Tab-separated table of C-alpha atoms in Angstrom:
chain	number	residue	atom	x	y	z
A	1	VAL	CA	-3.329	-39.553	69.440
A	2	ARG	CA	-0.022	-40.690	67.699
A	3	GLY	CA	-1.929	-41.545	64.747
A	4	THR	CA	-3.741	-38.340	64.919
A	5	ARG	CA	-0.587	-36.485	65.006
A	6	LYS	CA	0.745	-38.451	61.710
A	7	ARG	CA	-2.706	-37.239	59.855
A	8	VAL	CA	-2.364	-33.554	61.090
A	9	LEU	CA	1.495	-33.739	59.982
A	10	SER	CA	0.321	-35.112	56.642
A	11	ILE	CA	-2.008	-32.656	55.884
A	12	ASP	CA	0.042	-29.931	56.819
A	13	TYR	CA	2.542	-31.304	54.396
A	14	ARG	CA	0.059	-31.194	52.110
A	15	MET	CA	-0.864	-27.826	52.486
A	16	LEU	CA	2.953	-26.464	52.582
A	17	ARG	CA	3.446	-28.269	49.178
A	18	SER	CA	0.417	-26.555	47.773
A	19	ILE	CA	1.316	-23.184	49.060
A	20	VAL	CA	4.902	-23.694	47.821
A	21	PHE	CA	3.559	-24.857	44.462
A	22	PHE	CA	1.381	-21.752	44.206
A	23	PHE	CA	4.200	-19.161	44.521
A	24	LEU	CA	6.518	-21.294	42.362
A	25	LEU	CA	3.971	-20.752	39.697
A	26	VAL	CA	3.312	-17.120	40.393
A	27	LEU	CA	6.904	-16.562	39.920
A	28	LEU	CA	6.874	-18.437	36.705
A	29	CYS	CA	3.979	-16.446	35.397
A	30	ARG	CA	5.860	-13.228	36.330
A	31	ALA	CA	8.984	-14.382	34.400
A	32	VAL	CA	7.298	-15.514	31.506
A	33	LEU	CA	5.669	-11.908	31.621
A	34	SER	CA	8.684	-10.256	32.135
A	35	LEU	CA	10.454	-12.094	29.171
A	36	SER	CA	7.369	-11.338	27.112
A	37	LEU	CA	7.980	-7.299	27.945
A	38	SER	CA	11.458	-7.757	27.462
A	39	SER	CA	11.586	-8.969	23.958
A	40	ASN	CA	8.129	-6.844	22.842
A	41	PRO	CA	8.395	-3.811	25.424
A	42	LYS	CA	5.550	-1.734	23.436
A	43	GLN	CA	2.090	-1.832	22.605
A	44	VAL	CA	1.122	-1.802	19.100
A	45	PRO	CA	0.949	1.970	18.082
A	46	SER	CA	-2.473	3.292	16.649
A	47	TYR	CA	-2.857	5.429	13.769
A	48	THR	CA	-4.812	8.808	14.381
A	49	GLY	CA	-7.172	9.746	11.628
A	50	TYR	CA	-7.261	13.006	10.287
A	51	PHE	CA	-10.768	13.928	8.703
A	52	LEU	CA	-10.432	16.608	5.962
A	53	THR	CA	-13.326	18.712	6.499
A	54	ASP	CA	-11.869	22.009	5.796
A	55	ALA	CA	-10.701	20.971	2.186
A	56	LYS	CA	-14.086	19.634	1.519
A	57	THR	CA	-15.814	22.533	2.319
A	58	LYS	CA	-13.521	25.025	0.694
A	59	ASP	CA	-11.746	23.012	-2.205
A	60	GLY	CA	-14.247	20.429	-2.603
A	61	ALA	CA	-12.162	17.421	-1.695
A	62	ALA	CA	-14.479	14.535	-1.263
A	63	CYS	CA	-15.138	11.059	-1.571
A	64	LEU	CA	-17.576	9.674	-4.017
A	65	ASP	CA	-20.599	10.438	-1.687
A	66	GLY	CA	-19.314	13.755	-0.718
A	67	THR	CA	-17.835	13.069	2.618
A	68	PRO	CA	-14.371	14.386	3.348
A	69	GLY	CA	-11.120	12.643	2.713
A	70	VAL	CA	-9.424	10.827	5.330
A	71	TYR	CA	-5.623	9.823	6.158
A	72	TYR	CA	-4.233	8.216	9.231
A	73	LEU	CA	-0.872	8.989	10.570
A	74	ARG	CA	1.534	7.087	13.086
A	75	SER	CA	4.369	9.569	14.249
A	76	GLY	CA	7.779	8.482	14.037
A	77	SER	CA	10.664	8.351	16.405
A	78	GLU	CA	13.919	8.388	17.103
A	79	THR	CA	15.999	8.022	13.631
A	80	GLY	CA	12.871	8.069	11.770
A	81	ILE	CA	11.584	11.095	13.257
A	82	ASN	CA	11.877	13.039	9.928
A	83	LYS	CA	11.673	10.066	7.642
A	84	TRP	CA	7.824	9.284	5.797
A	85	TYR	CA	6.363	6.516	4.434
A	86	ILE	CA	3.121	7.433	2.545
A	87	HIS	CA	0.895	4.731	1.313
A	88	HIS	CA	-2.036	5.108	-0.821
A	89	GLN	CA	-4.852	2.670	0.098
A	90	GLY	CA	-5.871	0.317	-2.954
A	91	GLY	CA	-9.277	-1.264	-3.967
A	92	GLY	CA	-9.867	-1.396	-7.559
A	93	TRP	CA	-12.299	1.188	-9.462
A	94	CYS	CA	-15.294	2.115	-10.535
A	95	PHE	CA	-16.248	1.481	-14.082
A	96	SER	CA	-19.658	3.235	-14.589
A	97	MET	CA	-22.244	5.005	-13.227
A	98	ASP	CA	-24.175	2.378	-11.442
A	99	ASP	CA	-20.863	1.247	-10.308
A	100	CYS	CA	-19.836	4.392	-8.774
A	101	TYR	CA	-22.879	4.812	-6.783
A	102	SER	CA	-22.734	1.206	-5.569
A	103	ARG	CA	-19.354	2.285	-4.275
A	104	SER	CA	-20.386	5.362	-2.732
A	105	GLN	CA	-22.662	3.338	-0.305
A	106	THR	CA	-19.526	1.611	0.964
A	107	SER	CA	-16.300	2.346	2.682
A	108	GLN	CA	-14.689	2.272	-0.420
A	109	GLY	CA	-16.618	5.173	-1.380
A	110	SER	CA	-17.881	7.153	1.695
A	111	SER	CA	-15.821	8.000	5.048
A	112	LYS	CA	-18.941	8.198	7.054
A	113	ASN	CA	-17.950	5.405	9.050
A	114	TYR	CA	-14.374	5.652	9.190
A	115	PRO	CA	-12.966	5.090	12.543
A	116	LYS	CA	-11.183	7.952	14.528
A	117	THR	CA	-8.033	5.520	14.874
A	118	THR	CA	-6.845	2.226	13.281
A	119	THR	CA	-3.617	-0.030	13.840
A	120	MET	CA	-1.764	-1.865	11.401
A	121	GLU	CA	1.147	-3.983	12.218
A	122	TYR	CA	2.337	-5.941	9.234
A	123	GLY	CA	4.541	-5.927	6.113
A	124	TYR	CA	5.729	-2.206	5.456
A	125	PHE	CA	3.690	-0.972	8.029
A	126	SER	CA	5.449	-3.043	11.010
A	127	THR	CA	7.147	-1.528	13.909
A	128	PHE	CA	9.368	-4.182	14.219
A	129	PRO	CA	12.726	-3.966	12.550
A	130	GLU	CA	13.053	-7.779	12.099
A	131	GLN	CA	9.747	-7.436	9.774
A	132	ASN	CA	10.464	-3.899	8.351
A	133	PRO	CA	14.344	-3.213	8.813
A	134	GLN	CA	14.396	0.283	7.047
A	135	MET	CA	11.172	1.982	7.885
A	136	TYR	CA	9.927	0.336	11.171
A	137	ASN	CA	10.225	3.480	12.989
A	138	TRP	CA	9.562	6.241	10.066
A	139	ASN	CA	6.222	8.544	10.180
A	140	SER	CA	3.757	6.281	8.640
A	141	VAL	CA	0.590	7.611	6.779
A	142	PHE	CA	-2.002	5.411	5.250
A	143	ILE	CA	-4.190	7.601	2.942
A	144	ARG	CA	-7.875	6.155	2.906
A	145	TYR	CA	-8.861	5.393	-0.851
A	146	CYS	CA	-12.654	6.612	-1.316
A	147	ASP	CA	-12.870	7.817	-5.065
A	148	GLY	CA	-12.432	5.211	-7.107
A	149	GLY	CA	-10.238	6.614	-9.367
A	150	SER	CA	-6.711	5.941	-8.067
A	151	PHE	CA	-6.631	9.647	-6.750
A	152	SER	CA	-6.648	11.220	-10.098
A	153	GLY	CA	-9.900	12.841	-10.415
A	154	ASP	CA	-10.430	16.609	-10.719
A	155	ASN	CA	-14.307	16.684	-12.175
A	156	ASP	CA	-15.744	20.106	-10.836
A	157	THR	CA	-19.312	18.630	-11.979
A	158	ILE	CA	-21.267	17.138	-9.123
A	159	THR	CA	-22.992	14.321	-11.236
A	160	ASP	CA	-26.751	13.714	-9.962
A	161	TYR	CA	-27.511	9.707	-10.052
A	162	ARG	CA	-30.361	7.892	-8.675
A	163	GLY	CA	-31.020	10.691	-6.275
A	164	THR	CA	-27.432	10.779	-5.270
A	165	GLN	CA	-24.950	13.305	-5.710
A	166	LEU	CA	-21.352	11.600	-7.175
A	167	TYR	CA	-18.141	13.274	-6.844
A	168	PHE	CA	-15.177	12.567	-8.791
A	169	ARG	CA	-12.469	14.491	-6.980
A	170	GLY	CA	-9.428	11.904	-6.055
A	171	LYS	CA	-6.807	14.276	-6.993
A	172	ARG	CA	-8.176	16.759	-4.356
A	173	ILE	CA	-8.354	14.611	-1.678
A	174	LEU	CA	-4.444	13.876	-2.519
A	175	GLN	CA	-3.725	17.786	-2.504
A	176	ALA	CA	-5.827	17.930	0.968
A	177	VAL	CA	-3.585	15.357	2.588
A	178	PHE	CA	-0.261	16.641	1.192
A	179	ASN	CA	-1.335	20.343	2.435
A	180	ASP	CA	-2.132	19.034	5.961
A	181	LEU	CA	0.960	16.824	6.382
A	182	TYR	CA	2.958	19.590	5.371
A	183	THR	CA	1.733	22.670	7.210
A	184	ASN	CA	0.374	20.530	10.237
A	185	ARG	CA	2.436	17.393	10.597
A	186	GLY	CA	5.952	17.923	9.913
A	187	LEU	CA	6.264	16.823	6.307
A	188	GLN	CA	8.019	19.951	5.757
A	189	ASN	CA	11.016	18.574	7.615
A	190	ALA	CA	10.832	15.268	5.500
A	191	THR	CA	14.776	14.157	4.459
A	192	ASP	CA	13.279	11.114	3.284
A	193	VAL	CA	9.816	10.062	1.978
A	194	VAL	CA	8.796	6.828	0.335
A	195	ILE	CA	5.555	6.649	-1.757
A	196	SER	CA	3.777	3.627	-1.866
A	197	GLY	CA	0.364	2.072	-2.411
A	198	CYS	CA	-0.687	-1.652	-3.264
A	199	SER	CA	-2.879	-2.490	-6.408
A	200	ALA	CA	-5.180	0.771	-7.323
A	201	GLY	CA	-3.022	2.162	-4.663
A	202	GLY	CA	0.239	0.742	-6.405
A	203	LEU	CA	-1.085	2.610	-9.729
A	204	ALA	CA	-1.586	5.564	-8.030
A	205	THR	CA	1.998	5.393	-7.014
A	206	PHE	CA	3.163	5.422	-10.443
A	207	LEU	CA	0.575	8.329	-11.606
A	208	HIS	CA	1.722	10.366	-8.626
A	209	VAL	CA	5.170	10.033	-7.512
A	210	ASP	CA	6.756	12.906	-9.328
A	211	TRP	CA	3.580	15.139	-8.195
A	212	TRP	CA	4.764	14.163	-4.308
A	213	LYS	CA	8.811	14.584	-5.217
A	214	ASN	CA	7.690	18.247	-7.208
A	215	ASN	CA	5.653	19.422	-3.792
A	216	LEU	CA	8.308	18.693	-1.419
A	217	SER	CA	11.712	20.115	-0.587
A	218	PRO	CA	14.270	19.735	-3.317
A	219	THR	CA	16.539	18.833	-0.719
A	220	THR	CA	14.051	15.824	0.450
A	221	LYS	CA	15.139	12.054	-0.664
A	222	VAL	CA	12.042	10.969	-2.445
A	223	ARG	CA	11.569	7.135	-3.690
A	224	GLY	CA	8.445	5.169	-5.215
A	225	MET	CA	7.852	1.629	-4.178
A	226	PRO	CA	4.406	0.636	-6.041
A	227	ASP	CA	3.152	-2.363	-5.082
A	228	SER	CA	1.362	-4.637	-7.785
A	229	GLY	CA	0.406	-1.628	-9.521
A	230	PHE	CA	1.864	-2.018	-13.152
A	231	PHE	CA	-1.556	-3.084	-14.587
A	232	LEU	CA	-1.266	-3.924	-18.506
A	233	ASP	CA	-3.422	-1.980	-21.055
A	234	TYR	CA	-5.241	-4.783	-22.396
A	235	GLU	CA	-8.966	-5.437	-23.301
A	236	SER	CA	-10.289	-9.026	-23.077
A	237	PRO	CA	-13.839	-9.870	-24.602
A	238	VAL	CA	-15.310	-10.249	-21.201
A	239	LYS	CA	-13.672	-7.960	-18.617
A	240	LYS	CA	-12.767	-5.075	-20.838
A	241	TYR	CA	-10.402	-3.431	-18.158
A	242	HIS	CA	-8.821	-1.010	-21.400
A	243	SER	CA	-11.988	0.653	-22.011
A	244	SER	CA	-13.475	0.870	-18.254
A	245	MET	CA	-9.892	2.707	-17.319
A	246	ILE	CA	-10.894	5.101	-20.184
A	247	TRP	CA	-14.036	5.574	-18.915
A	248	VAL	CA	-12.442	6.429	-15.519
A	249	PHE	CA	-10.021	8.614	-17.165
A	250	ASN	CA	-12.831	10.679	-19.020
A	251	GLN	CA	-15.692	10.571	-16.310
A	252	MET	CA	-13.250	11.514	-13.482
A	253	ASN	CA	-11.363	14.225	-15.459
A	254	SER	CA	-8.135	12.678	-14.753
A	255	SER	CA	-6.029	14.392	-17.370
A	256	SER	CA	-5.162	16.892	-14.589
A	257	GLY	CA	-4.676	14.358	-11.941
A	258	VAL	CA	-2.303	12.284	-13.358
A	259	ASN	CA	1.731	12.377	-14.720
A	260	GLU	CA	1.819	16.153	-16.252
A	261	ASP	CA	4.815	14.960	-18.827
A	262	CYS	CA	2.842	12.243	-19.912
A	263	ILE	CA	-0.405	14.211	-20.669
A	264	ASN	CA	2.058	16.988	-22.712
A	265	TYR	CA	3.609	14.142	-24.553
A	266	TYR	CA	0.087	12.503	-25.745
A	267	ARG	CA	-2.034	15.838	-26.051
A	268	SER	CA	-0.950	16.535	-29.755
A	269	THR	CA	-2.005	12.802	-30.749
A	270	GLY	CA	-5.221	12.714	-28.515
A	271	ASP	CA	-4.139	10.065	-26.170
A	272	THR	CA	-3.816	11.288	-23.171
A	273	TRP	CA	-6.154	8.417	-21.715
A	274	LYS	CA	-2.854	6.405	-21.750
A	275	CYS	CA	-1.420	8.299	-19.175
A	276	ILE	CA	-4.038	6.089	-16.487
A	277	PHE	CA	-1.839	2.936	-17.568
A	278	ALA	CA	1.386	2.420	-15.561
A	279	GLU	CA	2.782	0.846	-18.652
A	280	HIS	CA	2.414	4.122	-20.671
A	281	THR	CA	3.307	6.639	-17.842
A	282	SER	CA	6.531	4.900	-16.530
A	283	PRO	CA	8.608	6.287	-19.414
A	284	PHE	CA	8.167	9.432	-18.157
A	285	ILE	CA	8.113	9.129	-14.212
A	286	GLN	CA	11.396	10.906	-13.392
A	287	THR	CA	11.446	9.980	-9.570
A	288	PRO	CA	13.345	6.844	-8.664
A	289	ILE	CA	10.989	3.824	-8.025
A	290	PHE	CA	11.440	0.367	-7.265
A	291	PRO	CA	8.292	-1.402	-7.787
A	292	LEU	CA	7.263	-4.472	-6.316
A	293	GLN	CA	5.473	-6.781	-8.883
A	294	SER	CA	4.259	-10.374	-10.028
A	295	GLU	CA	4.747	-11.395	-13.599
A	296	TYR	CA	1.734	-13.227	-13.121
A	297	ASP	CA	-0.437	-10.676	-10.625
A	298	GLU	CA	-3.235	-12.585	-9.462
A	299	TRP	CA	-5.665	-10.030	-10.095
A	300	GLN	CA	-4.641	-9.231	-13.891
A	301	ILE	CA	-4.742	-13.100	-14.473
A	302	TYR	CA	-8.393	-13.565	-13.155
A	303	GLU	CA	-9.764	-9.913	-13.675
A	304	ASP	CA	-7.895	-8.560	-16.748
A	305	LEU	CA	-6.401	-11.449	-19.051
A	306	ASN	CA	-9.470	-13.439	-17.866
A	307	SER	CA	-7.602	-17.116	-18.562
A	308	THR	CA	-6.031	-20.153	-16.274
A	309	ASP	CA	-4.276	-21.498	-19.334
A	310	PRO	CA	-0.662	-21.771	-18.481
A	311	LYS	CA	0.287	-20.851	-21.966
A	312	ALA	CA	-1.688	-17.567	-22.020
A	313	ILE	CA	-0.579	-16.639	-18.488
A	314	ASN	CA	3.235	-17.564	-19.408
A	315	ALA	CA	2.886	-14.972	-22.218
A	316	TRP	CA	1.273	-12.495	-20.134
A	317	GLY	CA	4.276	-12.620	-17.902
A	318	GLU	CA	6.534	-12.569	-21.068
A	319	THR	CA	4.587	-9.045	-22.094
A	320	LEU	CA	4.770	-7.775	-18.582
A	321	THR	CA	8.430	-8.143	-18.370
A	322	ASN	CA	9.043	-6.946	-21.568
A	323	LEU	CA	7.523	-3.862	-20.796
A	324	VAL	CA	9.125	-3.454	-17.621
A	325	LYS	CA	12.452	-3.610	-19.334
A	326	THR	CA	11.333	-1.393	-22.192
A	327	ASN	CA	9.380	1.312	-20.478
A	328	LEU	CA	10.808	1.526	-16.608
A	329	LEU	CA	14.405	0.018	-16.600
A	330	ALA	CA	15.426	1.931	-19.796
A	331	LYS	CA	15.745	4.891	-17.024
A	332	PRO	CA	18.722	3.967	-14.742
A	333	GLN	CA	17.532	5.307	-11.944
A	334	HIS	CA	14.933	2.879	-11.642
A	335	GLY	CA	14.728	-0.801	-10.378
A	336	ILE	CA	12.287	-3.415	-9.618
A	337	PHE	CA	11.723	-6.739	-7.458
A	338	LEU	CA	9.998	-8.644	-10.284
A	339	ASP	CA	8.824	-12.374	-8.922
A	340	SER	CA	7.123	-15.188	-10.365
A	341	CYS	CA	4.702	-16.360	-7.818
A	342	GLN	CA	0.970	-15.888	-8.229
A	343	HIS	CA	0.159	-13.121	-5.931
A	344	HIS	CA	-1.395	-9.755	-5.538
A	345	CYS	CA	-0.018	-7.108	-3.167
A	346	GLY	CA	1.483	-8.055	0.256
A	347	GLU	CA	3.953	-11.093	0.616
A	348	TRP	CA	6.513	-8.611	1.973
A	349	GLY	CA	9.339	-10.646	3.308
A	350	ASN	CA	7.920	-14.122	2.105
A	351	ILE	CA	9.644	-13.902	-1.352
A	352	VAL	CA	13.310	-14.269	-2.052
A	353	ILE	CA	15.290	-13.504	-5.258
A	354	SER	CA	19.233	-13.577	-5.362
A	355	GLY	CA	19.463	-14.044	-1.182
A	356	ASP	CA	17.120	-10.709	-0.554
A	357	ASN	CA	13.580	-10.688	0.304
A	358	GLN	CA	11.448	-7.676	-1.087
A	359	ALA	CA	12.165	-5.733	2.617
A	360	LYS	CA	16.048	-6.111	2.057
A	361	ALA	CA	16.034	-5.864	-1.705
A	362	PHE	CA	14.229	-2.288	-1.497
A	363	GLU	CA	16.225	-1.369	1.288
A	364	GLU	CA	19.425	-2.228	-0.601
A	365	TRP	CA	18.544	-0.341	-3.899
A	366	TYR	CA	17.559	2.843	-1.709
A	367	ASP	CA	20.771	2.796	-0.207
A	368	GLY	CA	22.743	2.901	-3.542
A	369	GLY	CA	23.157	-0.988	-4.029
A	370	SER	CA	24.515	-2.344	-7.417
A	371	VAL	CA	21.478	-4.335	-8.042
A	372	ARG	CA	18.578	-2.910	-9.605
A	373	PHE	CA	16.631	-5.606	-11.121
A	374	TYR	CA	15.818	-8.667	-8.959
A	375	TYR	CA	14.159	-11.105	-11.334
A	376	GLN	CA	12.705	-14.608	-10.138
A	377	ASN	CA	12.238	-15.782	-14.038
A	378	LYS	CA	10.410	-18.854	-13.339
A	379	GLU	CA	7.720	-20.434	-15.562
A	380	TYR	CA	3.900	-20.296	-14.307
A	381	PRO	CA	2.703	-22.187	-12.260
A	382	CYS	CA	5.792	-22.010	-9.744
A	383	THR	CA	4.517	-22.689	-5.942
A	384	ALA	CA	8.310	-22.453	-4.902
A	385	CYS	CA	8.402	-18.970	-5.852
A	386	CYS	CA	6.072	-17.819	-2.936
A	387	SER	CA	8.357	-19.324	-0.355
A	388	PRO	CA	11.344	-17.831	1.425
């Protein structure tokens, strides 16, 4: 009996220990969950899509395939409720009828498969102040890119090609986005607006920032922040970027969809096509802008210069820097974050110049800081330039 009692007591003790361990585990899990929720008390907010079907019907504002333009909006909060970050999506261009036809069959030329909502929680879209200290709680707009011409086209003609109707009307999409934001979403009350975009969307920022400024209230503070949009006007024997962009300008009737002052200046010489290039339109931009740009932009090096030779790449960087100084920084309202890391778009917060990353440098410039030319000034290749 005594041995049996010892075994029972031993079993009871093991059971008790298991129960205590279980409850301690539950308490630990609750504590971890509570800590997680307290440090990250919100779910990632989603963007609501607005499909501009009325503008497509009434104004012909259409993607390449004739589907309506679309933008996504995440509403601001607290101190950011009347402040706006407006981003033009990038994604290259179409350089021929075949190219535009192929593009019209994808999400870069058609909105037919766009989702009703989306999420973005990185870089300049982040809602976390440690990543996006200035704009984390602003209204955030993401304009989908489906026209192939950096939102510049205004061609009345619908082109029949290979059994498909093609529309070249990116500027009409931009107008439709503005109208809906201003009339229905609160943009008319904006105190601050940052116009931005990446790659082809960065070029769109150079082309359209004055247009945005002129359409907003005179009391609204408007600034531009194009990311990797300073594409050089250059023609390599293989890639032919120069002539391809002239095709875009002519085919899409971009003369009414780019910087008006630039067009007026070059009209007398017949060189209005220059206004589709950032380097030529920069001298005419009145709205203060602060580009984020690499001297050795990865896309331009491989798709425009078409070279891997360090000597040629360094010469490219020197040319780009000189054009920035001459055509952009000659006007005192402009600034730039010009790094020597080989990349294209992104890197928000990863590259540091004079102690500031892109986010901090832009914020300081926006607030009237004394530094407007952040220049890393290193020879290619520079791996260390890409690190904080």
